[in-house]
């Protein structure tokens, strides 16, 4: 059974870069067909897709975040990562890493990690 | 403001059948699959329905999905107290050059 675990700082200062890593266990991140996503949820609000990376390396980002987002994969560590630059308080949210065989069919979720943007 | 519109709340009593709607347009629900997620308090979302009406293994058949035109629905029959959660629909939107979009979510209360 595939399991995902997010890791990274829980507190980031405004204007800095938010960096999170998702470690995948129970399966290979480079196995054919998987889409690996980052999704966030502002406190008390709904879900927002940040973007995803396909096992082949192609990426798609939410247009509203595209200029600040980078999602990458490290196959040697079976991890994928999120970088969100120039953060503001509006980026405070629970960040989930997730994966599945279709972009929108997310079978596997991390537990989520709260990232607070504050000085 | 999401491009997929859900009622903010829904409610029912144990044993009842409840439906949650998700309204979109021709660029999303009208031309793409719909997915449904359940989020219990304090936990990550869980996939309930994929490709409009398919259930992943382990999801009870009390949960069913349907789609008609530019709208979709999630039905929960034999409502249980443990079904109290937030429910989200999701779909790809052809007019956006990015990943899928979620509905705003519906909080289901079991009375």
XYZ file of C-alpha atoms in Angstrom:
230
model
C 0.000 0.000 0.000
C 1.400 3.355 -1.077
C 1.886 5.851 1.741
C 2.847 9.523 1.549
C 4.411 11.747 4.190
C 4.987 15.488 3.963
C 7.968 17.151 5.618
C 9.261 20.693 5.845
C 9.185 23.859 7.962
C 5.924 24.706 9.663
C 6.759 28.407 9.757
C 7.972 30.521 6.847
C 8.647 34.245 6.814
C 6.865 36.514 4.328
C 8.656 36.913 0.982
C 10.628 33.710 1.516
C 10.231 30.378 -0.281
C 8.073 27.604 1.126
C 9.683 24.209 0.557
C 7.993 20.883 1.250
C 8.954 17.319 0.454
C 6.742 14.283 0.105
C 8.274 10.879 0.718
C 6.567 7.987 -1.024
C 6.742 4.524 0.499
C 5.268 1.217 -0.586
C 5.795 1.939 -4.262
C 8.166 3.527 -6.744
C 7.567 7.171 -7.576
C 8.768 6.525 -11.117
C 6.352 3.655 -11.740
C 4.360 4.206 -14.869
C 1.145 6.121 -14.682
C 1.260 7.938 -11.378
C 0.385 11.614 -11.028
C 1.871 13.283 -7.946
C 0.045 16.371 -6.706
C 0.209 19.122 -4.153
C -3.087 20.388 -2.809
C -3.666 22.946 -0.072
C -6.476 23.921 2.234
C -6.676 27.331 3.845
C -7.892 27.246 7.456
C -11.593 26.461 7.517
C -11.809 26.597 3.727
C -12.022 24.285 0.759
C -9.396 22.476 -1.282
C -7.151 24.151 -3.847
C -5.036 22.336 -6.414
C -1.499 23.693 -6.552
C -0.216 21.437 -9.313
C 1.044 18.024 -10.221
C 3.963 16.219 -11.783
C 3.547 13.143 -13.922
C 5.921 10.213 -13.493
C 7.506 11.226 -16.817
C 8.399 14.626 -15.351
C 5.811 16.810 -17.058
C 4.151 19.344 -14.782
C 0.952 21.352 -14.625
C 0.339 24.241 -12.256
C -2.681 26.193 -11.056
C -2.682 29.330 -13.243
C -3.165 31.544 -10.195
C 0.060 30.206 -8.637
C 2.055 29.289 -11.723
C 4.555 32.139 -11.503
C 5.579 31.090 -7.978
C 5.360 27.287 -8.041
C 7.843 24.555 -8.868
C 7.149 20.841 -8.414
C 9.990 18.403 -8.925
C 10.802 14.741 -8.427
C 13.853 13.034 -6.919
C 13.577 9.421 -8.019
C 16.709 8.408 -6.115
C 14.996 9.316 -2.852
C 11.466 8.378 -3.956
C 10.355 11.907 -3.166
C 8.669 14.807 -4.857
C 8.828 18.415 -3.732
C 7.009 21.726 -3.752
C 8.568 25.158 -3.821
C 6.359 28.232 -3.525
C 8.202 31.523 -3.703
C 7.426 35.012 -2.394
C 4.932 33.743 0.165
C 2.487 35.942 2.016
C 0.032 35.326 4.836
C -2.440 34.219 2.167
C -0.299 31.116 1.636
C -0.914 29.927 5.198
C -2.634 26.571 4.771
C -2.484 22.838 5.302
C -0.487 21.392 2.425
C -1.217 17.858 1.238
C 0.844 15.716 -1.057
C -1.185 13.203 -2.986
C -1.009 10.670 -5.789
C -3.060 8.516 -8.127
C -3.370 6.949 -11.549
C -5.425 9.828 -12.896
C -4.904 13.537 -12.276
C -8.161 13.854 -10.410
C -8.380 10.305 -9.074
C -6.343 10.719 -5.914
C -6.087 7.388 -4.169
C -3.247 8.292 -1.838
C -2.944 11.282 0.479
C -0.393 12.444 2.984
C -1.660 13.442 6.403
C -1.136 17.118 5.596
C 1.193 19.656 7.117
C 0.271 23.116 8.348
C 2.488 25.870 7.030
C 2.134 29.283 8.602
C 3.534 32.384 6.928
C 4.446 34.900 9.576
C 7.354 37.058 10.641
C -15.388 31.480 -5.873
C -15.039 28.017 -7.414
C -16.154 27.209 -10.946
C -17.936 24.179 -9.456
C -20.848 25.167 -7.226
C -21.944 23.079 -4.261
C -24.473 23.892 -1.548
C -22.565 24.899 1.603
C -24.562 22.552 3.780
C -26.807 19.520 3.741
C -28.388 17.432 6.452
C -30.306 14.249 7.082
C -31.308 11.804 9.749
C -29.873 8.306 10.165
C -31.194 5.931 7.545
C -32.214 8.690 5.144
C -30.992 9.244 1.615
C -29.183 12.513 0.976
C -27.949 14.007 -2.267
C -25.286 16.654 -2.747
C -25.177 18.573 -5.997
C -22.268 19.980 -7.970
C -23.034 22.447 -10.731
C -20.577 23.408 -13.423
C -20.437 24.276 -17.094
C -19.725 22.804 -20.505
C -15.974 23.282 -20.019
C -15.787 21.165 -16.875
C -18.570 18.796 -15.825
C -20.181 18.971 -19.260
C -17.157 17.460 -20.970
C -15.107 15.741 -18.276
C -15.350 13.192 -15.505
C -16.455 14.152 -12.006
C -14.807 12.965 -8.823
C -16.038 13.089 -5.225
C -14.073 13.270 -1.997
C -15.046 12.918 1.649
C -13.122 14.786 4.324
C -13.750 13.779 7.902
C -12.867 16.387 10.537
C -9.118 16.787 10.979
C -8.198 14.256 8.303
C -7.068 14.217 4.691
C -9.717 13.835 1.990
C -10.648 10.359 0.795
C -11.701 9.383 -2.713
C -15.339 8.273 -2.822
C -16.260 8.344 -6.507
C -14.171 8.550 -9.681
C -15.147 8.873 -13.331
C -18.670 10.063 -12.435
C -19.972 6.885 -10.837
C -17.159 4.445 -10.074
C -16.398 3.431 -6.499
C -12.864 2.532 -5.401
C -12.582 -0.752 -3.583
C -13.543 -0.365 0.038
C -16.092 2.403 -0.484
C -19.549 1.182 0.552
C -22.220 0.958 -2.122
C -24.273 3.393 -0.021
C -22.307 6.044 -1.904
C -23.160 6.607 -5.552
C -22.414 9.260 -8.134
C -24.215 10.455 -11.224
C -23.830 13.105 -13.878
C -26.254 14.783 -16.225
C -25.240 17.590 -18.538
C -23.310 20.174 -16.571
C -24.316 18.908 -13.131
C -23.351 15.990 -10.955
C -24.663 14.504 -7.750
C -23.417 12.394 -4.901
C -26.039 10.280 -3.194
C -25.646 8.714 0.222
C -28.246 6.169 1.222
C -28.759 4.639 4.652
C -27.177 7.702 6.234
C -24.948 7.017 9.241
C -23.495 9.289 11.896
C -19.995 8.575 10.592
C -20.964 10.108 7.255
C -20.875 13.541 8.868
C -18.098 15.221 6.926
C -17.258 17.705 4.201
C -17.792 16.537 0.640
C -16.034 17.962 -2.416
C -16.595 17.452 -6.122
C -13.752 17.895 -8.600
C -13.376 18.019 -12.352
C -10.960 19.026 -15.052
C -11.753 22.380 -16.676
C -10.823 22.714 -20.347
C -10.760 26.505 -20.148
C -8.030 26.532 -17.504
C -4.461 25.706 -18.338
C -3.843 23.958 -15.079
C -4.908 21.049 -12.943
C -8.417 20.264 -11.878
C -10.786 22.380 -9.875
C -12.658 21.550 -6.686
C -16.111 22.612 -5.670
C -16.420 24.760 -2.584
C -17.456 21.803 -0.462
C -20.650 20.747 1.310
C -20.782 20.138 5.030
C -23.083 17.206 5.724
C -24.667 17.083 9.161
C -26.322 13.918 10.439
C -29.088 15.046 12.762
